[in-house]
Short mmCIF file of C-alpha atoms and ligand atoms in Angstrom, two decimals:
data_model
loop_
_atom_site.label_atom_id
_atom_site.label_comp_id
_atom_site.label_asym_id
_atom_site.label_seq_id
_atom_site.Cartn_x
_atom_site.Cartn_y
_atom_site.Cartn_z
CA MET V 91 21.32 -7.73 22.62
CA GLY V 92 17.64 -7.51 22.14
CA LEU V 93 15.04 -10.12 21.96
CA VAL V 94 12.62 -10.18 19.11
CA VAL V 95 9.50 -12.60 18.70
CA GLN V 96 8.57 -13.18 15.41
CA LYS V 97 5.18 -14.84 14.39
CA TYR V 98 4.70 -16.29 10.86
CA GLY V 99 1.11 -16.94 9.65
CA GLY V 100 0.15 -19.99 7.68
CA SER V 101 0.46 -18.28 4.40
CA SER V 102 4.11 -17.76 5.09
CA VAL V 103 4.84 -21.17 5.60
CA ALA V 104 2.25 -22.79 3.29
CA ASP V 105 5.02 -25.28 1.59
CA ALA V 106 8.39 -26.36 1.85
CA GLU V 107 9.64 -23.18 -0.06
CA GLY V 108 7.99 -20.91 2.28
CA ILE V 109 9.31 -22.59 5.38
CA LYS V 110 12.95 -22.13 3.59
CA ARG V 111 12.40 -18.63 2.82
CA VAL V 112 11.00 -17.83 6.66
CA ALA V 113 14.06 -19.83 7.83
CA ARG V 114 16.39 -17.39 6.15
CA ARG V 115 14.73 -14.54 7.24
CA ILE V 116 15.00 -15.83 10.91
CA VAL V 117 18.64 -16.40 10.71
CA ASP V 118 19.16 -13.06 9.16
CA THR V 119 17.43 -11.61 12.24
CA LYS V 120 19.47 -13.73 14.54
CA LYS V 121 22.95 -12.73 12.53
CA GLY V 122 21.77 -9.05 13.34
CA GLY V 123 22.63 -9.71 16.76
CA HIS V 124 19.20 -10.56 18.20
CA GLN V 125 17.81 -13.41 20.24
CA VAL V 126 14.92 -14.68 18.35
CA VAL V 127 11.83 -16.59 19.46
CA VAL V 128 9.66 -17.73 16.70
CA VAL V 129 5.91 -18.40 16.91
CA VAL V 130 4.50 -20.24 13.92
CA SER V 131 1.26 -21.16 12.75
CA ALA V 132 0.01 -24.44 10.94
CA MET V 133 0.80 -24.57 7.17
CA GLY V 134 -1.39 -23.09 4.72
CA ASP V 135 -5.12 -24.14 5.30
CA THR V 136 -4.03 -26.94 7.52
CA THR V 137 -6.41 -25.92 10.19
CA ASP V 138 -9.33 -25.62 8.00
CA GLU V 139 -8.47 -29.09 6.74
CA LEU V 140 -8.33 -30.50 9.96
CA ILE V 141 -11.71 -29.16 10.78
CA ASP V 142 -13.45 -30.73 7.92
CA LEU V 143 -11.78 -34.00 8.76
CA ALA V 144 -13.37 -33.78 12.09
CA GLU V 145 -16.67 -32.75 10.80
CA GLN V 146 -16.79 -35.80 8.74
CA VAL V 147 -16.25 -38.33 11.48
CA SER V 148 -18.49 -36.44 13.98
CA PRO V 149 -21.07 -33.92 13.34
CA ILE V 150 -20.36 -31.60 16.51
CA PRO V 151 -16.80 -32.18 17.13
CA ALA V 152 -15.69 -30.19 20.15
CA GLY V 153 -13.56 -29.81 23.25
CA ARG V 154 -10.46 -31.94 24.15
CA GLU V 155 -10.14 -34.23 21.20
CA PHE V 156 -10.87 -31.33 18.87
CA ASP V 157 -7.95 -29.23 20.50
CA MET V 158 -5.82 -32.35 20.50
CA LEU V 159 -6.42 -32.47 16.73
CA LEU V 160 -6.13 -29.01 15.66
CA THR V 161 -2.91 -28.40 17.92
CA ALA V 162 -1.16 -31.04 15.45
CA GLY V 163 -1.11 -28.25 12.65
CA GLU V 164 1.21 -26.11 14.47
CA ARG V 165 3.51 -29.26 15.58
CA ILE V 166 4.19 -29.92 11.69
CA SER V 167 5.33 -26.40 11.03
CA MET V 168 7.24 -25.81 14.01
CA ALA V 169 9.49 -28.79 13.75
CA LEU V 170 9.77 -28.33 9.80
CA LEU V 171 10.89 -24.91 10.48
CA ALA V 172 13.24 -25.85 13.18
CA MET V 173 14.80 -28.41 10.57
CA ALA V 174 15.29 -25.86 7.75
CA ILE V 175 16.94 -23.55 10.35
CA LYS V 176 19.51 -26.15 11.15
CA ASN V 177 20.03 -26.92 7.50
CA LEU V 178 21.33 -23.37 7.17
CA GLY V 179 23.85 -24.08 9.99
CA HIS V 180 21.92 -22.48 13.16
CA GLU V 181 20.86 -24.20 16.16
CA ALA V 182 16.93 -24.33 16.46
CA GLN V 183 14.76 -26.09 18.88
CA SER V 184 10.77 -26.28 18.42
CA PHE V 185 8.37 -26.19 21.55
CA THR V 186 4.65 -27.16 21.95
CA GLY V 187 2.78 -24.34 23.61
CA SER V 188 2.76 -26.54 26.72
CA GLN V 189 6.49 -27.02 26.70
CA ALA V 190 6.92 -23.19 26.09
CA GLY V 191 4.80 -22.46 29.39
CA VAL V 192 1.74 -21.22 27.81
CA ILE V 193 -0.77 -21.80 30.55
CA THR V 194 -4.50 -21.49 29.73
CA ASP V 195 -7.81 -21.83 31.44
CA SER V 196 -9.61 -25.17 30.58
CA VAL V 197 -12.34 -23.65 28.17
CA HIS V 198 -11.59 -26.02 24.89
CA ASN V 199 -11.46 -24.41 21.70
CA LYS V 200 -11.45 -20.74 22.98
CA ALA V 201 -9.19 -20.98 26.09
CA ARG V 202 -7.77 -17.74 27.69
CA ILE V 203 -4.04 -17.36 28.45
CA ILE V 204 -3.56 -16.99 32.40
CA ASP V 205 0.16 -17.48 32.72
CA VAL V 206 3.19 -17.64 30.72
CA THR V 207 6.36 -19.30 32.30
CA PRO V 208 8.82 -19.48 29.33
CA GLY V 209 11.72 -21.05 31.49
CA ARG V 210 12.67 -23.59 28.70
CA ILE V 211 12.54 -20.91 26.08
CA ARG V 212 15.10 -18.75 28.01
CA THR V 213 17.30 -21.93 28.48
CA ALA V 214 17.35 -22.42 24.79
CA LEU V 215 17.95 -18.90 24.17
CA ASP V 216 20.64 -18.75 26.55
CA GLU V 217 22.26 -21.79 25.02
CA GLY V 218 22.40 -19.78 21.78
CA ASN V 219 19.47 -21.33 20.05
CA ILE V 220 16.75 -20.07 18.09
CA ALA V 221 13.38 -21.11 19.80
CA ILE V 222 10.33 -22.11 17.65
CA VAL V 223 6.94 -22.13 19.44
CA ALA V 224 3.83 -23.61 18.14
CA GLY V 225 1.25 -20.74 18.12
CA PHE V 226 -2.52 -20.91 19.11
CA GLN V 227 -2.08 -23.73 21.95
CA GLY V 228 -1.51 -24.05 25.58
CA VAL V 229 -2.04 -26.33 28.48
CA SER V 230 -4.94 -25.98 30.87
CA GLN V 231 -3.65 -25.24 34.55
CA ASP V 232 -6.05 -27.62 36.28
CA LYS V 233 -6.54 -30.77 34.23
CA LYS V 234 -3.19 -30.45 32.12
CA ASP V 235 -5.28 -30.80 28.68
CA ILE V 236 -4.11 -29.38 25.76
CA THR V 237 -6.17 -26.42 24.82
CA THR V 238 -6.48 -23.97 21.75
CA LEU V 239 -6.82 -20.17 22.05
CA GLY V 240 -9.63 -19.96 19.11
CA ARG V 241 -8.98 -19.17 15.19
CA GLY V 242 -6.14 -17.00 14.59
CA GLY V 243 -4.60 -17.49 18.22
CA SER V 244 -1.06 -17.54 17.09
CA ASP V 245 -0.69 -13.69 16.93
CA THR V 246 -1.97 -13.69 20.84
CA THR V 247 0.62 -16.50 21.56
CA ALA V 248 3.29 -14.13 19.98
CA VAL V 249 2.39 -11.25 22.05
CA ALA V 250 2.01 -13.10 25.39
CA LEU V 251 5.52 -14.37 24.78
CA ALA V 252 7.00 -11.09 23.99
CA ALA V 253 5.36 -9.85 27.18
CA ALA V 254 6.60 -12.80 29.14
CA LEU V 255 10.23 -12.41 27.77
CA ASP V 256 10.16 -8.61 27.94
CA ALA V 257 11.04 -8.69 24.26
CA GLU V 258 11.84 -5.48 22.22
CA VAL V 259 9.28 -5.97 19.59
CA CYS V 260 6.69 -8.38 18.50
CA GLU V 261 6.94 -8.85 14.73
CA ILE V 262 3.53 -10.18 13.01
CA TYR V 263 4.52 -11.52 9.59
CA THR V 264 1.47 -11.89 7.19
CA ASP V 265 0.41 -11.92 3.64
CA VAL V 266 0.16 -8.27 3.28
CA ASP V 267 2.65 -5.51 4.06
CA GLY V 268 1.26 -4.09 6.95
CA VAL V 269 -2.19 -2.70 8.38
CA PHE V 270 -3.97 -0.86 5.38
CA THR V 271 -6.76 2.07 5.47
CA ALA V 272 -8.87 -0.83 4.01
CA ASP V 273 -8.83 -4.49 3.21
CA PRO V 274 -6.46 -4.68 0.20
CA ARG V 275 -8.53 -7.55 -1.08
CA VAL V 276 -11.38 -4.93 -1.33
CA VAL V 277 -9.56 -1.51 -2.00
CA LYS V 278 -6.79 -1.64 -4.52
CA LYS V 279 -5.75 1.71 -3.49
CA ALA V 280 -5.68 1.14 0.21
CA ARG V 281 -2.49 2.76 1.93
CA LYS V 282 -0.38 1.30 4.32
CA MET V 283 0.13 3.06 7.47
CA ASP V 284 3.46 3.29 8.98
CA TRP V 285 2.01 3.76 12.48
CA ILE V 286 -1.24 3.26 14.15
CA ALA V 287 -2.32 3.67 17.92
CA PHE V 288 -3.61 0.69 19.75
CA GLU V 289 -6.75 2.49 20.35
CA ASP V 290 -7.66 2.60 16.49
CA MET V 291 -6.21 -0.61 15.94
CA LEU V 292 -8.69 -2.30 18.54
CA GLU V 293 -11.74 -0.40 16.99
CA LEU V 294 -10.47 -1.69 13.49
CA ALA V 295 -10.11 -5.24 14.80
CA SER V 296 -13.52 -5.08 16.53
CA SER V 297 -15.25 -3.88 13.43
CA GLY V 298 -13.98 -6.49 11.08
CA SER V 299 -10.22 -5.79 10.09
CA LYS V 300 -8.74 -9.22 10.16
CA VAL V 301 -5.08 -8.22 9.98
CA LEU V 302 -4.74 -8.50 13.93
CA LEU V 303 -7.33 -10.18 16.18
CA HIS V 304 -8.77 -7.92 18.85
CA ARG V 305 -7.57 -10.29 21.53
CA CYS V 306 -3.99 -9.75 20.48
CA VAL V 307 -4.06 -6.06 20.16
CA GLU V 308 -5.66 -5.78 23.58
CA TYR V 309 -2.91 -8.08 25.29
CA ALA V 310 -0.32 -5.96 23.52
CA ARG V 311 -1.75 -2.57 24.91
CA ARG V 312 -2.11 -4.12 28.39
CA TYR V 313 1.46 -5.16 28.46
CA ASN V 314 2.75 -2.24 26.31
CA ILE V 315 4.34 -4.42 23.52
CA PRO V 316 4.68 -2.73 20.25
CA ILE V 317 3.63 -4.66 17.46
CA HIS V 318 5.41 -4.56 14.02
CA VAL V 319 2.96 -6.06 11.30
CA ARG V 320 4.76 -6.81 7.94
CA SER V 321 5.27 -9.14 5.14
CA SER V 322 7.30 -12.12 5.14
CA PHE V 323 7.24 -11.99 1.36
CA SER V 324 8.57 -8.51 0.55
CA GLY V 325 10.92 -7.56 3.25
CA LEU V 326 9.31 -3.88 3.39
CA PRO V 327 9.03 -2.25 6.57
CA GLY V 328 5.21 -2.58 7.94
CA THR V 329 3.10 -0.90 10.56
CA TRP V 330 3.91 -0.46 13.93
CA VAL V 331 1.03 -0.88 16.49
CA SER V 332 1.84 0.88 19.98
CA SER V 333 0.61 3.27 22.45
CA GLU V 334 2.27 6.54 20.76
CA ARG V 335 4.14 6.88 17.47
CA PRO V 336 7.77 5.89 17.90
CA ALA V 337 10.51 8.49 17.49
CA GLY V 338 12.56 8.05 14.56
CA LEU V 339 10.41 5.28 13.12
CA ALA V 340 12.73 4.60 10.23
CA GLN V 341 15.72 3.91 12.10
CA LEU V 342 13.72 1.94 14.67
CA THR V 343 12.56 -0.34 11.96
CA SER V 344 15.77 -0.90 10.22
CA ARG V 345 17.71 -1.42 13.49
CA LEU V 346 15.31 -4.00 14.75
CA ALA V 347 14.84 -5.84 11.54
CA PRO V 348 17.60 -5.14 9.12
CA HIS V 349 16.59 -5.84 5.43
CA PRO V 350 18.05 -9.17 4.56
CA ALA V 351 20.10 -8.11 1.51
CA SER V 352 20.49 -11.69 0.52
CA HIS V 353 16.77 -11.87 -0.52
CA PRO V 354 16.20 -10.89 -4.27
CA ALA V 355 12.74 -10.16 -3.49
CA SER V 356 13.52 -7.52 -0.95
CA GLN V 357 15.86 -5.29 -3.04
CA SER V 358 13.63 -3.39 -5.31
CA ALA V 359 10.98 -3.41 -2.55
CA SER V 360 13.30 -1.42 -0.18
CA GLU V 361 13.59 1.43 -2.76
CA SER V 362 10.15 2.27 -2.65
CA ALA V 363 9.96 1.69 1.15
CA SER V 364 11.38 4.90 2.20
CA GLN V 365 8.48 7.05 0.83
CA GLY V 366 6.15 5.84 3.71
CA ASP V 367 8.44 6.88 6.38
CA SER V 368 8.03 10.71 6.31
CA PRO V 369 6.82 11.86 9.89
CA VAL V 370 3.06 12.97 9.81
CA GLU V 371 0.54 14.21 12.11
CA GLN V 372 -2.14 11.53 13.66
CA ALA V 373 -4.53 11.33 10.74
CA ILE V 374 -8.26 12.12 11.37
CA ILE V 375 -9.26 8.83 9.98
CA SER V 376 -7.17 5.63 10.37
CA GLY V 377 -9.20 3.26 8.00
CA VAL V 378 -12.36 1.71 6.93
CA SER V 379 -13.27 -1.75 8.04
CA HIS V 380 -16.03 -4.07 6.92
CA ASP V 381 -17.67 -7.10 8.18
CA THR V 382 -19.85 -9.63 6.56
CA SER V 383 -20.14 -12.20 9.08
CA GLU V 384 -22.98 -10.75 11.01
CA ALA V 385 -26.76 -11.13 10.46
CA LYS V 386 -29.64 -9.02 11.69
CA ILE V 387 -32.76 -10.12 13.66
CA THR V 388 -35.84 -7.72 13.96
CA VAL V 389 -38.37 -8.10 16.53
CA VAL V 390 -41.40 -6.90 14.93
CA GLY V 391 -44.42 -5.52 16.86
CA VAL V 392 -43.01 -5.04 20.29
CA PRO V 393 -45.40 -3.36 22.89
CA ASP V 394 -44.02 0.20 23.56
CA LYS V 395 -43.73 0.02 27.43
CA PRO V 396 -40.99 -0.22 30.06
CA GLY V 397 -39.39 -3.47 30.46
CA GLU V 398 -39.91 -5.07 26.88
CA ALA V 399 -36.44 -4.60 25.64
CA ALA V 400 -34.99 -5.77 28.75
CA THR V 401 -37.07 -9.14 28.64
CA ILE V 402 -35.75 -9.49 24.71
CA PHE V 403 -32.12 -8.92 25.65
CA ARG V 404 -32.14 -10.90 28.75
CA ALA V 405 -33.33 -13.84 26.41
CA VAL V 406 -30.63 -13.26 24.01
CA ALA V 407 -27.93 -12.86 26.79
CA ASP V 408 -29.04 -16.23 28.50
CA ALA V 409 -28.35 -17.73 25.46
CA GLU V 410 -24.88 -16.54 25.66
CA ILE V 411 -24.97 -14.57 22.33
CA ASN V 412 -22.88 -11.34 21.96
CA ILE V 413 -24.89 -8.60 19.98
CA ASP V 414 -23.45 -5.84 18.35
CA MET V 415 -25.56 -2.84 16.90
CA ILE V 416 -29.21 -2.18 18.23
CA VAL V 417 -31.94 0.18 16.95
CA GLN V 418 -35.40 0.66 17.95
CA ASN V 419 -37.99 2.54 15.55
CA VAL V 420 -40.12 5.21 17.14
CA SER V 421 -43.56 3.46 17.79
CA ALA V 422 -46.56 4.06 15.44
CA ALA V 423 -48.87 6.25 17.67
CA ALA V 424 -51.90 4.14 16.48
CA THR V 425 -50.68 0.95 17.76
CA ALA V 426 -48.23 1.88 20.36
CA LEU V 427 -45.84 -1.03 18.81
CA THR V 428 -42.22 -0.64 17.98
CA ASP V 429 -39.74 -2.59 16.19
CA ILE V 430 -36.35 -3.42 17.65
CA SER V 431 -33.28 -4.77 15.35
CA PHE V 432 -29.95 -5.88 16.41
CA THR V 433 -26.87 -7.68 14.83
CA LEU V 434 -25.06 -10.63 15.95
CA PRO V 435 -22.53 -13.38 14.71
CA LYS V 436 -24.30 -15.36 11.96
CA SER V 437 -23.01 -18.38 13.73
CA GLU V 438 -25.24 -17.43 16.70
CA GLY V 439 -28.45 -16.64 14.45
CA HIS V 440 -29.94 -20.08 15.02
CA LYS V 441 -29.60 -20.14 18.86
CA ALA V 442 -31.08 -16.45 18.90
CA MET V 443 -34.16 -17.21 17.04
CA GLU V 444 -34.71 -20.09 19.22
CA ALA V 445 -34.13 -18.15 22.41
CA LEU V 446 -36.46 -15.45 21.16
CA THR V 447 -39.25 -17.76 19.86
CA ARG V 448 -39.25 -19.07 23.40
CA ALA V 449 -39.51 -15.50 25.08
CA GLN V 450 -42.64 -14.59 22.72
CA LYS V 451 -44.89 -16.02 25.38
CA VAL V 452 -43.71 -13.15 27.83
CA ILE V 453 -43.15 -10.38 25.59
CA ALA V 454 -46.12 -10.98 23.02
CA PHE V 455 -44.49 -9.35 19.97
CA ASP V 456 -45.76 -10.13 16.46
CA SER V 457 -43.04 -11.79 14.81
CA LEU V 458 -39.17 -12.42 14.27
CA ARG V 459 -37.52 -11.66 11.23
CA TYR V 460 -33.89 -12.90 10.35
CA ASP V 461 -31.65 -11.64 7.74
CA ASP V 462 -28.05 -12.47 6.82
CA GLN V 463 -27.63 -10.88 3.66
CA ILE V 464 -26.27 -7.81 5.50
CA GLY V 465 -22.82 -6.29 5.80
CA LYS V 466 -21.35 -3.72 8.04
CA ILE V 467 -19.00 -0.76 7.23
CA SER V 468 -17.07 1.04 9.91
CA LEU V 469 -15.11 4.37 9.85
CA VAL V 470 -12.43 4.56 12.45
CA GLY V 471 -10.22 7.33 13.74
CA ALA V 472 -9.20 9.16 16.98
CA GLY V 473 -9.21 12.34 15.13
CA MET V 474 -12.90 12.28 14.63
CA LYS V 475 -13.64 13.40 18.21
CA THR V 476 -12.69 16.78 17.36
CA ASN V 477 -13.49 17.19 13.50
CA PRO V 478 -17.22 17.73 13.08
CA GLY V 479 -17.52 17.19 9.30
CA VAL V 480 -16.69 13.53 9.48
CA THR V 481 -20.25 11.95 10.04
CA ALA V 482 -21.66 14.21 7.09
CA THR V 483 -18.91 13.20 4.54
CA PHE V 484 -19.39 9.74 5.41
CA PHE V 485 -23.08 9.60 4.71
CA GLU V 486 -22.70 11.66 1.63
CA ALA V 487 -20.00 9.03 0.22
CA LEU V 488 -22.68 6.33 0.86
CA SER V 489 -25.30 8.25 -0.61
CA ASN V 490 -23.48 8.98 -3.75
CA ALA V 491 -22.73 5.49 -4.10
CA GLY V 492 -26.50 4.50 -3.90
CA VAL V 493 -25.92 2.55 -0.79
CA ASN V 494 -29.20 2.41 1.72
CA ILE V 495 -28.36 2.37 5.37
CA GLU V 496 -30.25 0.12 7.45
CA LEU V 497 -28.75 0.69 11.06
CA ILE V 498 -26.36 3.04 12.56
CA SER V 499 -24.13 3.08 15.49
CA THR V 500 -21.35 5.19 16.76
CA SER V 501 -18.75 5.24 19.48
CA GLU V 502 -16.27 8.34 20.23
CA ILE V 503 -13.81 7.22 17.42
CA ARG V 504 -16.03 5.05 15.13
CA ILE V 505 -19.16 5.24 13.05
CA SER V 506 -20.66 1.90 11.71
CA VAL V 507 -23.53 1.33 9.23
CA VAL V 508 -25.39 -1.88 8.33
CA THR V 509 -26.15 -2.14 4.63
CA ARG V 510 -27.04 -4.93 2.04
CA ALA V 511 -24.24 -7.47 1.70
CA ASP V 512 -23.78 -6.45 -1.83
CA ASP V 513 -23.20 -3.01 -1.14
CA VAL V 514 -20.27 -3.65 1.16
CA ASN V 515 -17.49 -3.35 -1.50
CA PRO V 516 -18.77 -0.58 -3.34
CA ALA V 517 -19.58 1.36 0.12
CA VAL V 518 -15.96 0.54 1.51
CA GLN V 519 -14.42 1.82 -1.77
CA ALA V 520 -16.59 5.30 -2.02
CA VAL V 521 -15.92 5.94 1.72
CA HIS V 522 -12.06 5.34 1.43
CA SER V 523 -12.01 7.76 -1.65
CA ALA V 524 -14.21 10.38 0.08
CA PHE V 525 -11.86 10.79 2.95
CA GLY V 526 -8.73 11.09 0.69
CA LEU V 527 -7.17 7.77 1.92
CA ASP V 528 -6.69 6.34 -1.73
CA SER V 529 -2.90 6.02 -2.62
CA ASP V 530 -1.51 7.07 -5.74
CA SER V 531 0.54 3.82 -6.30
CA ASP V 532 -1.21 0.33 -6.18
CA GLU V 533 0.98 -0.73 -2.97
CA ALA V 534 -1.75 -3.07 -1.65
CA VAL V 535 -0.33 -6.13 -2.59
CA VAL V 536 -1.76 -9.57 -1.28
CA TYR V 537 0.99 -11.97 -1.41
CA GLY V 538 -0.42 -15.12 -0.40
CA GLY V 539 -3.54 -16.86 1.48
CA THR V 540 -6.44 -18.07 0.24
CA GLY V 541 -8.21 -15.81 2.56
CA ARG V 542 -10.05 -18.61 3.84
N1 LIG F 268 -3.73 -22.24 12.71
C1 LIG F 268 -4.77 -21.52 13.51
C2 LIG F 268 -5.75 -20.95 12.73
O1 LIG F 268 -5.71 -21.18 11.45
C3 LIG F 268 -4.22 -20.55 14.27
C4 LIG F 268 -3.50 -19.55 13.67
O2 LIG F 268 -3.34 -19.34 12.60
O3 LIG F 268 -3.38 -18.28 14.22
O4 LIG F 268 -6.86 -20.64 13.14
MG1 MG F 269 -4.38 -19.91 10.05
#
């Protein structure tokens, strides 16, 4: 009998109806002969509402009490879900992160998991229960304080438990049918992939795709846990994320997660499901991602001599700011001055500008420019290593869409450009079409969530 970990996001359990629907799905999996561990997020936008509330009583809430507050959201959904399952005649027990053995470091608001000791979960399963675990939280090893793993951290909880319990698969249920070739909220003709390699998924996640967090995919790759991303609304098979394309993908999907025939919504859905299952070679391009959470800083008039860039980036690093893309112009012959631009999270913009203003005493650049009306578009695919035409097609697509490019960066399997924020959606659509990724049907359905 296999063990399955299922994670349900906030939009899947947004209200009582949602909780009951999820409970039925869990019970169906259990009836299919599996041991089931469920990781659940807070209902709907609960976490955001709790954050708003905290900000009303204190301008900079952080640390221990903030974590205490936020973890309450998952406590509500876990208990309600256990009740709903019991109401269907099955045994379920809910556990906080701490009770489930999720041990973290003591960095509040973005703790890292350092160990998972799921003794109580094992016992609950052995006694025939379904175990429900609150996502996104743990307990610190040294101080025994409650911690949270950072926004969206329930996915990481799920993968960590799957690894510790040696699960067959970690199913991540969300409000879309899987991993798409672009954000279905932006590209109506985005196509669902039936499989994507960890490597490509990591690049998509780090360049703005929100379907899975980078940290969760990284964890899954390290422990080689296959992830199956799917929708709790449709019952369709979703996207497998694993090191290699699993053999017999369709059979695997139906064995591990039978279509719950009792759900009316899943019946018509399952008819159209088979078409996506034909075996294909790994595509050249996996997808197009975008990110509008970054800003750009330009350091204008930097003396073009050794050591200047080092001093600039040391100042930024000492302020603990992670930067992303960097570009330096060729210096003007007449002045021997150059400009250096880089991107960083908007949320760090203020801190970075302060750090650089302080550094101006040493570096003697002319001025600083801050621009948060930018967006980033990335094309990801392992196949681009061996297909020379990819870069040209990418830039032609942007040019045909009349999109101006401000910065460019590349990795072995990714090309990213920075554009005006307003250009992001048309640019993503243009690139998606240019690589033949558009699907014939409008299969990219967004079932729920406010996208908040
Ligand atoms: N409820 C938390 C959040 O909204 C954790 C999660 O959803 O994964 O960030
Ligand atoms: Mg959430």
